Coordinates of C-alpha atoms in Angstrom, one line a residue:
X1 CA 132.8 84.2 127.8
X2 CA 133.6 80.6 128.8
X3 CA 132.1 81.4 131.9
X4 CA 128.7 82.3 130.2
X5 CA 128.6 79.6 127.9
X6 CA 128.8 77.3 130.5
X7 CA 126.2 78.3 132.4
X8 CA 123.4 75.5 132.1
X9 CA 120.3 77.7 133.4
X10 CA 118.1 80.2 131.2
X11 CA 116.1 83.3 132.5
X12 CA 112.1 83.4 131.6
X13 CA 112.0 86.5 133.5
X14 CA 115.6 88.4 133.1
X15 CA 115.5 91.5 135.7
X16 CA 119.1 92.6 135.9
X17 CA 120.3 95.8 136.0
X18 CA 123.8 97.4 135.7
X19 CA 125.4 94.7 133.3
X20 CA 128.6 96.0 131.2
X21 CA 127.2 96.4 127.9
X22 CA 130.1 94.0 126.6
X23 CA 128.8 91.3 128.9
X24 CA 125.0 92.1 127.7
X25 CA 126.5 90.7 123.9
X26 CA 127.8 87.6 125.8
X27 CA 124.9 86.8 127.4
X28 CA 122.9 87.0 124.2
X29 CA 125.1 85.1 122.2
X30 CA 124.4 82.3 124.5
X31 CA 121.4 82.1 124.4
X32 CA 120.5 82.7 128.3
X33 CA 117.5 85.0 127.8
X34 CA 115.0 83.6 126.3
X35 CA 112.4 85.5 124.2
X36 CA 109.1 85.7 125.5
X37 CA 107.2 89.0 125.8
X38 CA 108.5 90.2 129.0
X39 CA 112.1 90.0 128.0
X40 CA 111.8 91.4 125.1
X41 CA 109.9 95.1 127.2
X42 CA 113.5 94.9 129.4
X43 CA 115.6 94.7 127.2
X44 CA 113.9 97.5 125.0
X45 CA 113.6 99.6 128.1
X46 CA 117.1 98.9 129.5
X47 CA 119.1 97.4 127.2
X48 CA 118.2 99.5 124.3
X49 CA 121.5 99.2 121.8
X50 CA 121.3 95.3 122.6
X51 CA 117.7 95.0 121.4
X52 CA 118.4 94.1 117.4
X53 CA 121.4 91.9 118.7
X54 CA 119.0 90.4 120.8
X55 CA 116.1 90.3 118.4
X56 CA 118.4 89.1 115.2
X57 CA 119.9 86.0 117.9
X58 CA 116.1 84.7 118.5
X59 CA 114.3 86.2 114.9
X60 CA 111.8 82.7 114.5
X61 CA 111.1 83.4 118.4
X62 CA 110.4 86.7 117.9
X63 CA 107.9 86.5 114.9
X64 CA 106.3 83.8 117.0
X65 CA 105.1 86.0 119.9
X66 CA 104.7 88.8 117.4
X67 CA 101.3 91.2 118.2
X68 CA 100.1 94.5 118.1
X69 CA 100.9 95.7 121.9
X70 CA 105.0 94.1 121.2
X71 CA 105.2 95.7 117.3
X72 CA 107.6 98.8 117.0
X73 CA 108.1 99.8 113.3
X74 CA 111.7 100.5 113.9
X75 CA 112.4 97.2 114.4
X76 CA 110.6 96.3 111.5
X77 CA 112.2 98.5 109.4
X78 CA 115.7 97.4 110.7
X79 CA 114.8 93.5 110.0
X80 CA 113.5 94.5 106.3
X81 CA 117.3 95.0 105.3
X82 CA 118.9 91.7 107.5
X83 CA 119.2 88.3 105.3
X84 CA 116.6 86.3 106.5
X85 CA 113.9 84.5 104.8
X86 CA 110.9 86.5 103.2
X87 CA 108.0 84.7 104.8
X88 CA 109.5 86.5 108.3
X89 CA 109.4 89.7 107.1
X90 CA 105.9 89.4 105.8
X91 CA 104.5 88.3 108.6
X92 CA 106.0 91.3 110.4
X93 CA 105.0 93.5 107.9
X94 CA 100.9 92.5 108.4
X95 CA 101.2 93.8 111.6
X96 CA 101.6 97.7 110.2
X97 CA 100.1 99.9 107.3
X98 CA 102.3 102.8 107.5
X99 CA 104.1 103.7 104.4
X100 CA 107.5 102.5 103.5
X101 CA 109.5 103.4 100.6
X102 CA 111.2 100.8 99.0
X103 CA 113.2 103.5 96.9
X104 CA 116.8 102.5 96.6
X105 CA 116.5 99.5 99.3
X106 CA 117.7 96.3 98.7
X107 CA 114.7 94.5 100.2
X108 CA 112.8 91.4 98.5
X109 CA 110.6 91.3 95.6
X110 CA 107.6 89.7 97.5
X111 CA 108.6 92.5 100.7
X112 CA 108.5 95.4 97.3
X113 CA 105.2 93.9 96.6
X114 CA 103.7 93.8 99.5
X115 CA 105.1 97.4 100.7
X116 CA 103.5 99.0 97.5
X117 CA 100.3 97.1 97.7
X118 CA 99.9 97.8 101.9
X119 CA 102.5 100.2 102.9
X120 CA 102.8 102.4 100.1
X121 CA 104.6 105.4 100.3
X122 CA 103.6 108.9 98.4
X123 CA 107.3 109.1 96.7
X124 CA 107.3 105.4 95.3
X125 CA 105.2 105.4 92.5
X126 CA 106.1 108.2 91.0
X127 CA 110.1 106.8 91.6
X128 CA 108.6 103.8 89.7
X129 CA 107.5 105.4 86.9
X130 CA 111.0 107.2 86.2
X131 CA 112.9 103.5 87.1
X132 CA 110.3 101.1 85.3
X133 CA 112.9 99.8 83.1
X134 CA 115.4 98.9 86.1
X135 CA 112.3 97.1 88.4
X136 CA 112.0 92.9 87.9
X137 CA 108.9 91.4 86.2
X138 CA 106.8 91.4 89.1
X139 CA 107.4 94.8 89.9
X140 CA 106.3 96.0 86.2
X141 CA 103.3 93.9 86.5
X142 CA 101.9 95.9 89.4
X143 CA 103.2 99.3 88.3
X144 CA 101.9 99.2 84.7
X145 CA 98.1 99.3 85.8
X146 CA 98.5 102.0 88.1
X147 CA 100.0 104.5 85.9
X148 CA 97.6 103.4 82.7
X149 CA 94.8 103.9 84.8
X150 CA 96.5 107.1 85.9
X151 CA 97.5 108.8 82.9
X152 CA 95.0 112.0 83.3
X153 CA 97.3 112.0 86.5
X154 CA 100.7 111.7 85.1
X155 CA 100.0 114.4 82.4
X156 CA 98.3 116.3 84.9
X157 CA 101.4 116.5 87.6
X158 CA 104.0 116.3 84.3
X159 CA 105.5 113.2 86.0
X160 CA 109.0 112.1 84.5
X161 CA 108.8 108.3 83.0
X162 CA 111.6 106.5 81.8
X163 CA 111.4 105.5 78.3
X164 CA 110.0 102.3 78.8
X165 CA 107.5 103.2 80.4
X166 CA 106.5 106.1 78.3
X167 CA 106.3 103.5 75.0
X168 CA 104.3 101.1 76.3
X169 CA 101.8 104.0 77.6
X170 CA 101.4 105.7 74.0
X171 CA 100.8 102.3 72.4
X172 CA 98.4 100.6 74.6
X173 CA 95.1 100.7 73.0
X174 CA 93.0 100.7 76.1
X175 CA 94.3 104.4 77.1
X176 CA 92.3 107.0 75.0
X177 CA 93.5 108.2 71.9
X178 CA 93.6 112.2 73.1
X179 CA 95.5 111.4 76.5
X180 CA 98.1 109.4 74.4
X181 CA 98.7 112.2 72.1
X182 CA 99.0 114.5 75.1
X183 CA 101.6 111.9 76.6
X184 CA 103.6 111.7 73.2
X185 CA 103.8 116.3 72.8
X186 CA 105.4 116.0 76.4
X187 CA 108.3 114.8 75.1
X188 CA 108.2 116.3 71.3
X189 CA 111.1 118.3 71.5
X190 CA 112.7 115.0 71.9
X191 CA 112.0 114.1 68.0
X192 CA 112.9 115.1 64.8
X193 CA 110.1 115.3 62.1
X194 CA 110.3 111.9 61.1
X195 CA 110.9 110.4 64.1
X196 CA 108.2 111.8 65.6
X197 CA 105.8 110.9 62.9
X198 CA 107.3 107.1 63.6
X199 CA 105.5 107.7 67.0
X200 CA 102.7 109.2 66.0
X201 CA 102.2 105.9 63.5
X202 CA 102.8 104.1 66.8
X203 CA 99.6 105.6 68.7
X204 CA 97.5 104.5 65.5
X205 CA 97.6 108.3 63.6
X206 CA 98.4 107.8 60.4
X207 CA 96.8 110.9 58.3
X208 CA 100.3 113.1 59.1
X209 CA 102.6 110.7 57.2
X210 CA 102.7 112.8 54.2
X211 CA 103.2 115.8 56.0
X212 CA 106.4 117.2 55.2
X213 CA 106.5 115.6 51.6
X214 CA 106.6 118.2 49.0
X215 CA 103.7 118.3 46.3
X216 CA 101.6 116.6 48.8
X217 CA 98.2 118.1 50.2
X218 CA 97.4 116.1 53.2
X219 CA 93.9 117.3 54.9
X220 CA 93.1 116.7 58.4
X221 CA 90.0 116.7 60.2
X222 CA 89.1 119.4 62.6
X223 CA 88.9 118.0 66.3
X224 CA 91.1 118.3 69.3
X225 CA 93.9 115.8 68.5
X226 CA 94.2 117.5 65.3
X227 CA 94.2 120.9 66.6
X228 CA 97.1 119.7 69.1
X229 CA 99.1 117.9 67.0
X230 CA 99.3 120.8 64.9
X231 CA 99.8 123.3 66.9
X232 CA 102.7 121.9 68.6
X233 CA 104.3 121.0 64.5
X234 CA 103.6 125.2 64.5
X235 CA 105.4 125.3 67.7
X236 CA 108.5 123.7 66.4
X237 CA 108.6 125.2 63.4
X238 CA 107.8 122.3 61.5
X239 CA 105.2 124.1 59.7
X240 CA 103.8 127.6 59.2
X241 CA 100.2 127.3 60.2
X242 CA 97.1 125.7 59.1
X243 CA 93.7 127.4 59.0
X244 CA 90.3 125.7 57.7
X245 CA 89.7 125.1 54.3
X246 CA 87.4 126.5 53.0
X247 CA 86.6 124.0 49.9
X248 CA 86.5 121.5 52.3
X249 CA 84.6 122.1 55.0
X250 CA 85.6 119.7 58.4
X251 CA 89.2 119.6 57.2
X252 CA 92.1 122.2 57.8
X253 CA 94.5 123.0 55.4
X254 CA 98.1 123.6 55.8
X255 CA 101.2 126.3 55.0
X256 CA 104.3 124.8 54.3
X257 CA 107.5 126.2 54.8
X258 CA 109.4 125.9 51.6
X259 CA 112.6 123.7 50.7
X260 CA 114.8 127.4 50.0
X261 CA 113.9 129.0 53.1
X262 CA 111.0 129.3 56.4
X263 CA 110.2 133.0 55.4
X264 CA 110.4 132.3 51.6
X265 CA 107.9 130.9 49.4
X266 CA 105.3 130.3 52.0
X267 CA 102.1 128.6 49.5
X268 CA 98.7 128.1 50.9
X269 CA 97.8 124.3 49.9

């Protein structure tokens, strides 16, 4: 090793052969082979185990000659997880637009970023939406668009969201009314009566607040949200059915299970 150290020339052009692999590590640790292009091809093609050793030793030299014909994802993906400064791993990470998942990895906000925005993988987003409320501000910032733009796509696939998520989806105004109420019967079984009536409040529906309040005759119009809303109340037994009314046309008209018992006392209001 002293030996090594000591030596005062460096190789532009390193061509040997046959070196002890041990002795490969001392030679790179000081710093006799300089990183250029061609050095880089050998040791790849004949040094293979040495090459991250030998990439990590000369990282800012590396970057620099950086281009399409020296680039090798692997070692991209390697040099993602070392402690080094961002701005190297973006500038790496320009030269590639094949997915990476950034699920679980302990990589950079700004790498995160830029990997969903250029590299995204087909898993990631979907991992977002079910670990919103663990990501950093910058991460939420990016994901939030995507998924209320993609709500049709979310209810659609019956993607998983973490709670979060899922609040800040059936409150914001700018997604449509039905698709909202869609999101919110997803997770219905979830609710008691009043609770969910707390949510539906939430959305902006406020006409089922007297629902389950005895001597009460709520009346609801007749459209699709409507029909939904009640249908799933019918599906968890919250009421016994609802049918038009016929003294007021454009409004249904609900049973109600009785107080004493669901198959006593069903009245027609």
């Amino acid at each position: 090793k002293q030996i090594v150290n000591s030596l005062a020339w460096t190789y532009e052009a390193f061509e040997i052969t046959g070196i002890d692999f041990n002795k490969v590590d001392l030679i790179i640790d000081a710093g006799i082979i300089i990183m250029n292009a061609k050095n880089l091809h050998f040791i790849r093609d004949n040094y293979p185990g040495h090459t991250m050793k030998f990439v990590r030793q000369n990282i800012y030299e590396y970057v620099k000659i950086m281009d399409t014909s020296l680039f090798v994802f692997d070692e991209l993906i390697e040099i993602l997880s070392w402690d080094i400064e961002d701005e190297l791993k973006l500038t790496l990470l320009n030269f590639t637009d094949t997915p990476i998942s950034i699920i679980d990895k302990d990589y950079p906000v700004a790498v995160k970023l830029h990997a969903l925005k250029h590299n995204r993988h087909s898993a990631d987003i979907r991992w977002l939406y079910q670990h919103y409320n663990t990501q950093p501000a910058e991460i939420k910032e990016y994901i939030y668009p995507i998924a209320s733009e993609s709500i049709n796509i979310i209810l659609g696939n019956e993607y998983a969201l973490c709670g979060e998520l899922y609040s800040l989806l059936i409150k914001d105004a700018s997604i449509n009314l039905q698709s909202r109420v869609e999101l919110f019967l997803t997770r219905l079984k979830q609710y008691d009566r009043q609770s969910a009536l707390a949510e539906l409040k939430n959305i902006g529906i406020t006409e089922f607040q007297t629902i389950f309040e005895e001597n009460k005759r709520p009346k609801f119009t007749i459209n699709q949200i409507n029909r939904a809303i009640l249908d799933a109340f019918v599906g968890q037994s919250w009421i016994a059915g609802y049918e038009e009314d016929e003294k007021r046309k454009g409004y249904y008209k609900l049973k109600k299970w009785s107080n004493r018992s669901k198959n006593e006392d069903i009245a027609l209001l």
